[in-house]
Coordinates of C-alpha atoms in Angstrom, one line a residue:
X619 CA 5.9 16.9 -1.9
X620 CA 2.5 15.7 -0.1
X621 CA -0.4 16.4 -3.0
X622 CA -3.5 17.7 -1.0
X623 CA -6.6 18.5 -2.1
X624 CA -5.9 22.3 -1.2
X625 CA -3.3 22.3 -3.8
X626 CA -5.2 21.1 -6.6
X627 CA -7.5 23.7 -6.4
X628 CA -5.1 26.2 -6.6
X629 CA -3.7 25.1 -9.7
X630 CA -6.9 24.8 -11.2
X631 CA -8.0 28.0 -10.2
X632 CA -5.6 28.9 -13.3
X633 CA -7.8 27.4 -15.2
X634 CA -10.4 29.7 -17.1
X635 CA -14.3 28.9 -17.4
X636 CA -16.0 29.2 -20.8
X637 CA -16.0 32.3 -22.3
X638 CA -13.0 33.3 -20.1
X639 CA -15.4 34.0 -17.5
X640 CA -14.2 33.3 -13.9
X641 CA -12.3 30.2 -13.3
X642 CA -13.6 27.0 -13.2
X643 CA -13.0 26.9 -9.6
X644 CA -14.7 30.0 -8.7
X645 CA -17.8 29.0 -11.1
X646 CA -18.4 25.3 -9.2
X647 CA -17.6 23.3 -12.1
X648 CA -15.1 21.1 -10.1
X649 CA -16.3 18.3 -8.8
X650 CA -15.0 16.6 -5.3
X651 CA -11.0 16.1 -6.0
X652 CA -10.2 11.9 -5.5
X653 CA -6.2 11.4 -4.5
X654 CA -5.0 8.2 -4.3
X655 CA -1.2 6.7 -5.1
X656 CA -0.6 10.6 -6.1
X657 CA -2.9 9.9 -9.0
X658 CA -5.4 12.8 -8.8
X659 CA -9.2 11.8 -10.0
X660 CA -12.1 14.9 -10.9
X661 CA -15.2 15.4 -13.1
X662 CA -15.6 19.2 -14.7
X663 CA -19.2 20.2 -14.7
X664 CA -19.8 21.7 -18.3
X665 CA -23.4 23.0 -19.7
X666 CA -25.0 20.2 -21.3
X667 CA -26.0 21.9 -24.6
X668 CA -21.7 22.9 -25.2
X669 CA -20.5 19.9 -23.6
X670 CA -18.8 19.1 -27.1
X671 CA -16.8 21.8 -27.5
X672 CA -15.5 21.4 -23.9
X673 CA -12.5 18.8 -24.9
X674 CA -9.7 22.1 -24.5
X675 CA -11.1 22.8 -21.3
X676 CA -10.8 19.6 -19.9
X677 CA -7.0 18.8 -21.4
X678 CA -5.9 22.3 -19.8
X679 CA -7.7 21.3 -16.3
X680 CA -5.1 18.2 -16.8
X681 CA -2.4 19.7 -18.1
X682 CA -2.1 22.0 -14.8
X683 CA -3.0 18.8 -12.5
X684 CA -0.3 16.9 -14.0
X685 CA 2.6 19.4 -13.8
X686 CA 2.4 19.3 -10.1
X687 CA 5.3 18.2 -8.6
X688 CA 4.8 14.4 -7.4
X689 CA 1.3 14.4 -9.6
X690 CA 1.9 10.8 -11.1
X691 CA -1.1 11.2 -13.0
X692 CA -4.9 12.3 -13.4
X693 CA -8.2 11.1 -14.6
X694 CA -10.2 14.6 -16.0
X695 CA -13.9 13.7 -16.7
X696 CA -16.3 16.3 -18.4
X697 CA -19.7 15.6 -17.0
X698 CA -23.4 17.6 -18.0
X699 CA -26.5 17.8 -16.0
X700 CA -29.5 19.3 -16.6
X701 CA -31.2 22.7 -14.7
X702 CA -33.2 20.4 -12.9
X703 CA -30.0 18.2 -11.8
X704 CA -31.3 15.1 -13.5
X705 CA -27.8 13.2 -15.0
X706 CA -28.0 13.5 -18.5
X707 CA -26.5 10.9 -21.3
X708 CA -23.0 10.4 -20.4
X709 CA -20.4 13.0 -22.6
X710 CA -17.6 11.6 -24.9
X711 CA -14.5 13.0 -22.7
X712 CA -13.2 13.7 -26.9
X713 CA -15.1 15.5 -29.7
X714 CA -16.7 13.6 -31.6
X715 CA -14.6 13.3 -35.0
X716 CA -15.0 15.1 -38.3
X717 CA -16.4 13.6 -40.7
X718 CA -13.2 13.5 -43.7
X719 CA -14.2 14.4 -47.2
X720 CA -14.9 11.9 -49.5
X721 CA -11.9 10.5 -51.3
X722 CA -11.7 9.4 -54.9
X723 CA -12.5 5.5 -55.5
X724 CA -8.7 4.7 -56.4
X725 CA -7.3 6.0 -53.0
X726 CA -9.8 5.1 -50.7
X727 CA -8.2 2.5 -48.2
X728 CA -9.0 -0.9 -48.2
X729 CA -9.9 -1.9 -44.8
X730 CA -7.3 -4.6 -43.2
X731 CA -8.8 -8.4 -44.0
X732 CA -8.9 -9.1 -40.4
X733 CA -10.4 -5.8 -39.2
X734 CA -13.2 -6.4 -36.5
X735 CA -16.8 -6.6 -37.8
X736 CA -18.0 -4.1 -35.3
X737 CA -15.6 -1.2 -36.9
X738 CA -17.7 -1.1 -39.9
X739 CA -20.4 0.6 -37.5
X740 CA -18.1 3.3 -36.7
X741 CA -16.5 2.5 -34.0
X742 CA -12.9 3.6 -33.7
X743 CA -10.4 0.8 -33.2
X744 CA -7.1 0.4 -31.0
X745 CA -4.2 0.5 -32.8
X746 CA -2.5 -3.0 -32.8
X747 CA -5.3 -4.9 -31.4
X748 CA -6.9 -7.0 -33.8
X749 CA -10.1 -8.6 -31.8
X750 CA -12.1 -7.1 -28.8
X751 CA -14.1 -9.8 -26.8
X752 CA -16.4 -8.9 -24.0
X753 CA -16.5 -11.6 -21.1
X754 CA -20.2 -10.4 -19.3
X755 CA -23.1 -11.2 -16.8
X756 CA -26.1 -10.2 -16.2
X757 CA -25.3 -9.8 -12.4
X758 CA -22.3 -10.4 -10.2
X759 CA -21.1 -13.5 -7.9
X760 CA -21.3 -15.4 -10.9
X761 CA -17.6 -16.4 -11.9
X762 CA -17.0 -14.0 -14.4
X763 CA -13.6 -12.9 -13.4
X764 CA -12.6 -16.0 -12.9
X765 CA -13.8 -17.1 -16.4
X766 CA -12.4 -14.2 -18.1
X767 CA -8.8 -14.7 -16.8
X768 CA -8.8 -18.8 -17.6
X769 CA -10.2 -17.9 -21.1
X770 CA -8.0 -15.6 -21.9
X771 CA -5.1 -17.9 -21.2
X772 CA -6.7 -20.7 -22.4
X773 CA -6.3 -18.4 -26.1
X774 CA -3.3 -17.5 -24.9
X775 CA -1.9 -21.3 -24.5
X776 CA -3.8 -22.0 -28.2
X777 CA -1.2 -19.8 -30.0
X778 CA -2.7 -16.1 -29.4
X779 CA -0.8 -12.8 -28.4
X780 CA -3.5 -11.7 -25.4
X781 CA -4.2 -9.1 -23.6
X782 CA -6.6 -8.5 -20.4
X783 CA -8.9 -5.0 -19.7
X784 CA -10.4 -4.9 -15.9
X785 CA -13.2 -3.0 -17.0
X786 CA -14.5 -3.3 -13.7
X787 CA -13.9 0.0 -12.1
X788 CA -15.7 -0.6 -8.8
X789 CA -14.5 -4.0 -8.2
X790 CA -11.3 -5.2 -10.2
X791 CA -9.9 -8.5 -9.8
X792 CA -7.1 -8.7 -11.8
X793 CA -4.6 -7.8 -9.6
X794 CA -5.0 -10.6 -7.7
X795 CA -6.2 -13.4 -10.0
X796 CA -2.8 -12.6 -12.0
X797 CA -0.6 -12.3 -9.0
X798 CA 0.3 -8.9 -10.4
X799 CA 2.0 -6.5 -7.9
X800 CA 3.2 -2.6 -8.3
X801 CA 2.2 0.5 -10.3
X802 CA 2.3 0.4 -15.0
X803 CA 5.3 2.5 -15.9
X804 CA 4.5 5.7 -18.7
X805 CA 5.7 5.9 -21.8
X806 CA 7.0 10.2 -22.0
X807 CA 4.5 10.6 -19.4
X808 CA 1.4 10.0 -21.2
X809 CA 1.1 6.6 -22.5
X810 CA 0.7 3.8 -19.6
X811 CA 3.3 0.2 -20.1
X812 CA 0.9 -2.8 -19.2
X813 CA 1.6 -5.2 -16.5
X814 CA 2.1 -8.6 -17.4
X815 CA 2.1 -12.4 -16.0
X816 CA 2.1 -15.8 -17.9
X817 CA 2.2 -14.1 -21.3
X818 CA -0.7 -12.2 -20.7
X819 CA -1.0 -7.9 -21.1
X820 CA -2.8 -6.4 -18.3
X821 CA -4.6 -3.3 -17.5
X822 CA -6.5 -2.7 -14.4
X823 CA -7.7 0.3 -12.2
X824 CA -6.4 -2.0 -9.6
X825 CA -2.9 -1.3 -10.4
X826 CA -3.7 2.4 -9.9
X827 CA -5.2 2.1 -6.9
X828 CA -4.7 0.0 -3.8
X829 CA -6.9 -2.5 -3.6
X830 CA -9.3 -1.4 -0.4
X831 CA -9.7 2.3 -1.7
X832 CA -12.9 2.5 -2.9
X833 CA -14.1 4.3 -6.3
X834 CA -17.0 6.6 -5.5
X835 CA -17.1 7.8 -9.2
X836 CA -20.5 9.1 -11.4
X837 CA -20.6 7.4 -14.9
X838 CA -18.7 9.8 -16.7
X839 CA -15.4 9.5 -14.6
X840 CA -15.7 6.1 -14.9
X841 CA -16.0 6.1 -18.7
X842 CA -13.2 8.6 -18.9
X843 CA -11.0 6.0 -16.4
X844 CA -12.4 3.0 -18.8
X845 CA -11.3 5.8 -22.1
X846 CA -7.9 6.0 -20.9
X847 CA -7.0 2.4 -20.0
X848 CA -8.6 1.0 -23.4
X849 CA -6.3 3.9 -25.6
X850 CA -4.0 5.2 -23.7
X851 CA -1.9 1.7 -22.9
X852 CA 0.9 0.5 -25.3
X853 CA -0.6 -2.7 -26.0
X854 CA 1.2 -3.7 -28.5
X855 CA 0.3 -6.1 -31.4
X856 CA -2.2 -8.6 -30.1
X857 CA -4.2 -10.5 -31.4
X858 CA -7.3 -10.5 -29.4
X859 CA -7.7 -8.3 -26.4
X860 CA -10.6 -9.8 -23.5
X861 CA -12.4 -7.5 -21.7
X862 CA -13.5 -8.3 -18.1
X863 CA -17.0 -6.5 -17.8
X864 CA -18.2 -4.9 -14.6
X865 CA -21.3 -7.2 -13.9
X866 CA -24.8 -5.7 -14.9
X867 CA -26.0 -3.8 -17.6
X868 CA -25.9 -0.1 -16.3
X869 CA -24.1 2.9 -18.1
X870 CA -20.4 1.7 -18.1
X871 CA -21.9 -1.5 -20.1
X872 CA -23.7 0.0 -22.3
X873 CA -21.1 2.4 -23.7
X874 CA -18.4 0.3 -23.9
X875 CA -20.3 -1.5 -25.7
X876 CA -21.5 1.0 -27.9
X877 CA -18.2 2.6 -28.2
X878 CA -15.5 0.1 -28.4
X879 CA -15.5 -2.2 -31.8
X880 CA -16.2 -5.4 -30.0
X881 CA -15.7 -8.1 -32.3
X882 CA -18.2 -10.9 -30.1
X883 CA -19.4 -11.0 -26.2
X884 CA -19.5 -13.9 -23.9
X885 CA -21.8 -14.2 -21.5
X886 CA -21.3 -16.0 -18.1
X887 CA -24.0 -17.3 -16.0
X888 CA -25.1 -20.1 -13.2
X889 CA -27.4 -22.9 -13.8
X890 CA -30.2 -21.2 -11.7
X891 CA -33.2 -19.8 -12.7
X892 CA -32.6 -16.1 -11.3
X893 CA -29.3 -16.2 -12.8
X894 CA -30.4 -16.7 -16.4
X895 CA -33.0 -14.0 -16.0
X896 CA -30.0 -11.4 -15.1
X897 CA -27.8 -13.3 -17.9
X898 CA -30.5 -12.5 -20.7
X899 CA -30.7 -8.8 -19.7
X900 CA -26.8 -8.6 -20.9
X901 CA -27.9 -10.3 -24.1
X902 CA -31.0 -8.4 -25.1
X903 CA -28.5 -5.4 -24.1
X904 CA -25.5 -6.5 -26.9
X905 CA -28.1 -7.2 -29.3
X906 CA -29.8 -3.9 -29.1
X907 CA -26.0 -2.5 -29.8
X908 CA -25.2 -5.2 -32.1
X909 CA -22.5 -6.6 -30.8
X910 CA -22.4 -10.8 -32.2
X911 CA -23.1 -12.8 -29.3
X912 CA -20.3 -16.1 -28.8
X913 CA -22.0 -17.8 -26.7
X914 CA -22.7 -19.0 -22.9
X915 CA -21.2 -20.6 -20.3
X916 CA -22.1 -22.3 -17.4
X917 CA -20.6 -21.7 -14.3
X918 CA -20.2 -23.7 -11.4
X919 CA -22.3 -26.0 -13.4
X920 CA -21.9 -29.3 -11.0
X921 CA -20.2 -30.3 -8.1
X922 CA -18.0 -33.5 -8.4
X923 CA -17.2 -34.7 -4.5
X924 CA -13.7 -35.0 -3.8
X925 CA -13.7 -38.1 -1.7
X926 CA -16.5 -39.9 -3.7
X927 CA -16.9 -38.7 -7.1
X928 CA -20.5 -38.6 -6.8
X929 CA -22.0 -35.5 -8.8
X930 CA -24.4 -32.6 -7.1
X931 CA -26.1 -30.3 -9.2
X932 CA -26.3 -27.7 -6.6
X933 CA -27.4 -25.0 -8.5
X934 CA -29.4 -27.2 -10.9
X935 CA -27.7 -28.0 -14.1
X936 CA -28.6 -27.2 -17.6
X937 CA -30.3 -24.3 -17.3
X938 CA -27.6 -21.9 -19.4
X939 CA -27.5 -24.8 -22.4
X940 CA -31.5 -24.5 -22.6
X941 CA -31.1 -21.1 -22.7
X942 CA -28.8 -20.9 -25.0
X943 CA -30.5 -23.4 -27.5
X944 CA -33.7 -21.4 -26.7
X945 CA -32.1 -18.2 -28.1
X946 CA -30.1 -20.0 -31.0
X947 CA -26.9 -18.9 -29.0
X948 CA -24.0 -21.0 -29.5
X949 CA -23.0 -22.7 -25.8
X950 CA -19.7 -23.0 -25.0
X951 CA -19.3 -25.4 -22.0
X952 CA -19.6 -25.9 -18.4
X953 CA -17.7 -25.2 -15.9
X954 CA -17.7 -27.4 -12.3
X955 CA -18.3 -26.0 -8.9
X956 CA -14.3 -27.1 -8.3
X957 CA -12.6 -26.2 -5.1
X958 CA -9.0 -26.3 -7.5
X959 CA -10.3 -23.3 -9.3
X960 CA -11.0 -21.0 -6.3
X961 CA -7.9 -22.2 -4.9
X962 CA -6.1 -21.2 -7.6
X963 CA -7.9 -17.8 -8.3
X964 CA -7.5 -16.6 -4.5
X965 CA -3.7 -17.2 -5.1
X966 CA -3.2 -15.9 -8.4
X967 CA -2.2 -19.0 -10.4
X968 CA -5.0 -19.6 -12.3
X969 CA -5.8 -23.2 -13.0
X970 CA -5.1 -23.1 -17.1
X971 CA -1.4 -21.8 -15.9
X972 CA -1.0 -23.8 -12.3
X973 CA -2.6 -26.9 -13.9
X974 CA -2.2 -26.8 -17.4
X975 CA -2.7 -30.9 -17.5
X976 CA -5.7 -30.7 -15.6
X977 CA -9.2 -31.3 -16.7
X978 CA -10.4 -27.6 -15.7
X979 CA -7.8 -26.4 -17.6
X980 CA -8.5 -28.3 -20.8
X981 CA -12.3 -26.9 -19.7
X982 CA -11.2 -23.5 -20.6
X983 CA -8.9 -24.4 -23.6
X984 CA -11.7 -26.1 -24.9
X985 CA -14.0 -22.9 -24.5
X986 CA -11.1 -20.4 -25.4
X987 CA -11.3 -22.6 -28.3
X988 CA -15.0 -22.8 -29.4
X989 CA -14.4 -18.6 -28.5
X990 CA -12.1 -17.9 -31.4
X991 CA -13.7 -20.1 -34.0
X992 CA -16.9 -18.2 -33.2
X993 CA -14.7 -14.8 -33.7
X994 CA -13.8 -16.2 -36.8
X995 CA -17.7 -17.5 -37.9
X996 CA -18.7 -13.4 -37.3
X997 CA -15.9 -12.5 -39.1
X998 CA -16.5 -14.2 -41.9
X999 CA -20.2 -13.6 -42.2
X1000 CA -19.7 -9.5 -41.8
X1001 CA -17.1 -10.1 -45.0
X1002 CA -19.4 -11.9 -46.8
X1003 CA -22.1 -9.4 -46.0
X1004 CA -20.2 -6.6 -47.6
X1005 CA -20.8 -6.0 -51.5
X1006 CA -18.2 -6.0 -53.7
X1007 CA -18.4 -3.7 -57.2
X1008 CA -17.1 -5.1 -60.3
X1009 CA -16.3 -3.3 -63.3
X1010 CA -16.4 -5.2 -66.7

C-alpha cells in the first residue's frame, strides 16, 4: 500500500483537538506531513501556555499514523508559537516528570558509583549507558565527524563497549564513515535495534532516511527525532556512548545539552584564527549548561608531504593548544592534514580500524585515551564534591 500524504490526513482527522473541539486537522494544528522510507515525519501546533499537558494528544496523533498499513514508523513533534508567530522555547515532546515524595533516609537509593556527574543536575539518564560524551564545534568543515568516529573506536580498541549518536539531523555522516547499509530493525514495534560495524552501536537519521533527502524540520521535530534515537534504541550495556554533534551552537545544541546527562564534551577545531573564534562559542555554550569540558583537538593541524616529508602548517599550527592553555582546557592532541584519513573516511574504513598499526591511528588511541581519563578526572571530582553525613 503506497502511504500519501492524503491518507495521513485522513487518519488524523480522527484525532480530536483540545477540549474535544474539532479535529486537529480541521483546527490547523498539523503541520506539513514529511514521507520518506514509509516513515511519516509532523509537528502538532499546540497553544503555548498548555503545551505541557499536550503529551496524550501527541501519542494518539501517532498511534493512528502508525497503524496504517505499510506505516514503518513516525516522528510526532508538539511545537508552540506565540499570537504574534514568533517560535517560542522549544516544548519537551514528554511532561515534564513529577516530582516523587520524599522517601525516608533508610530507603532512599544510593546512586550507582559510576553514575555520570551531569545526572546529579537532573538530567534523566539512558538505561544501560554509563557515560555520555559530546564530540562538538563551533562551526562545520572542521573534521568533527571524522574525529568523532576514530575516537570512538580508538575507546572502543582500549577496552570499552561503544556506542555512536549522529546527532546531526541535517547532515549525518555516519552511514557512510561506518560503511553501514540498510534500515534498524524494532523491537515489538516501538523500540529501534542499532546498526553496528567494528564493534561499534550506531544510530543515525541517516539510516532512516536516504542519504540525498533533505530534512526541512523546525527545532522541535528535530529534538523530538534527536528524543527518540537517544531513548528509544536498545543500546544495550555500554560503557560510554559518543555523541556526534551537529556543528554550531543553535537550538538542537543547546538542548541536548541541557537535557541529556553528558558526562564531558570535546571540542574539535582548526589551527586558524576564525576557527577558534566559532570553537570558543561551543565552549562558553557547555559552560553556561555545565557540562565538564575534556578538552580540544586540533584538526588538520599540519601537513606532512608524501614524497618529501617536509612539514606545512597550512592552516597555521598551534592555535587550538594556546587556546586551550589560555582557557585552562585540557588539549588532547593534533591531528595531521593526512590524505590516509579522508581516504579512509570517504570509504567507510576509518583509519583506527583500516590502519590500526598506523601512526593516525595511534593519534586517536592516544586521544580516546587522554578522553576517558578526563571522564574519569570529572567523575571523581563531582564524587568528592558530594557530602557525606556521618552519624556517631
Amino acid at each position: 500500500m503506497s502511504i500519501t500524504k492524503e491518507i495521513v490526513t485522513e487518519r488524523l482527522k480522527t484525532v480530536n483537538g483540545p477540549d474535544f473541539t474539532g479535529n486537529i486537522v480541521d483546527l490547523g494544528m498539523v503541520s506539513e506531513i514529511f514521507i520518506a522510507d514509509s516513515k511519516v515525519f509532523f509537528s502538532i501546533t499546540v497553544p503555548a501556555a498548555r503545551a505541557q499537558e499536550m503529551e496524550p494528544l501527541r501519542a494518539a496523533a501517532e498511534r493512528v499514523v502508525k497503524a496504517i498499513p505499510g506505516v514503518a514508523g513516525a516522528v510526532v513533534a508538539l511545537t508552540a508559537e506565540k499570537k504574534g508567530g514568533g517560535m517560542e522555547a522549544p516544548v519537551p515532546s514528554r511532561p515534564a516528570p513529577r516530582p516523587a515524595p520524599p522517601a525516608p533516609p533508610a530507603a532512599a537509593p544510593r546512586a550507582a558509583p559510576h553514575a555520570p556527574a551531569s545526572q546529579s543536575h537532573g538530567k534523566r539518564g539512558v538505561p544501560g549507558i554509563e557515560t555520555i560524551i559530546a564530540v562538538a564545534s563551533g562551526k562545520g568543515g572542521v573534521g568533527k565527524s571524522t574525529t568523532a568516529v576514530n575516537v570512538a573506536l580508538g575507546l572502543a580498541a582500549n577496552g570499552l563497549r561503544v556506542g555512536v549518536l549522529d546527532a546531526d539531523i541535517y547532515g549525518p555522516s555516519m552511514p557512510r564513515l561506518l560503511n553501514i547499509h540498510g534500515r534498524p530493525q524494532t523491537v515489538d514495534g516501538k523500540i529501534l535495534k542499532p546498526m553496528e560495524n567494528y564493534g561499534l552501536k550506531v544510530m543515525s537519521m541517516g539510516f532512516l532516511v536516504d542519504e540525498e533527502t533533505p530534512m526541512i524540520w523546525r527545532g522541535p521535530m528535530v529534538m523530538s527525532a534527536l528524543t527518540q534515537m537517544l531513548r528509544e534504541v536498545e543500546w544495550g550495556r555500554l560503557d560510554v556512548l559518543v555523541v556526534d554533534m551537529p556543528p554550531g551552537t543553535g537550538d538542537a545544541q543547546l538542548t541536548m545539552a541541557q537535557q541529556v546527562p553528558l558526562a564531558g564534551a570535546v571540542i574539535v577545531s582548526t589551527p586558524q584564527d576564525l576557527a577558534l573564534i566559532d570553537a570558543r562559542k561551543g565552549l562558553n555554550m557547555f559552560k553556561k549548561v555545565d557540562v565538564p569540558l575534556l578538552g580540544i583537538v586540533e584538526n588538520m593541524s599540519y601537513f606532512l608531504a608524501p614524497d618529501t616529508g617536509k612539514r606545512y602548517d597550512i592552516f597555521g599550527h598551534g592555535g587550538a593548544r594556546r587556546e586551550a592553555e589560555r582557557l585552562g582546557v585540557t588539549f588532547l592532541g593534533e591531528v595531521p592534514l593526512e590524505m590516509g584519513i579522508r581516504e579512509s573516511s570517504d570509504a567507510g574504513t576509518p583509519v583506527v580500524v583500516s590502519k590500526p598499526d598506523g601512526a593516525e591511528a595511534k593519534i586517536y588511541r592516544d586521544i580516546a585515551a587522554k578522553v576517558w581519563d578526563r571522564v574519569n578526572e570529572e567523575r571523581g571530582a563531582a564524587e568528592a564534591a558530594v557530602p557525606s553525613i556521618v552519624f556517631e
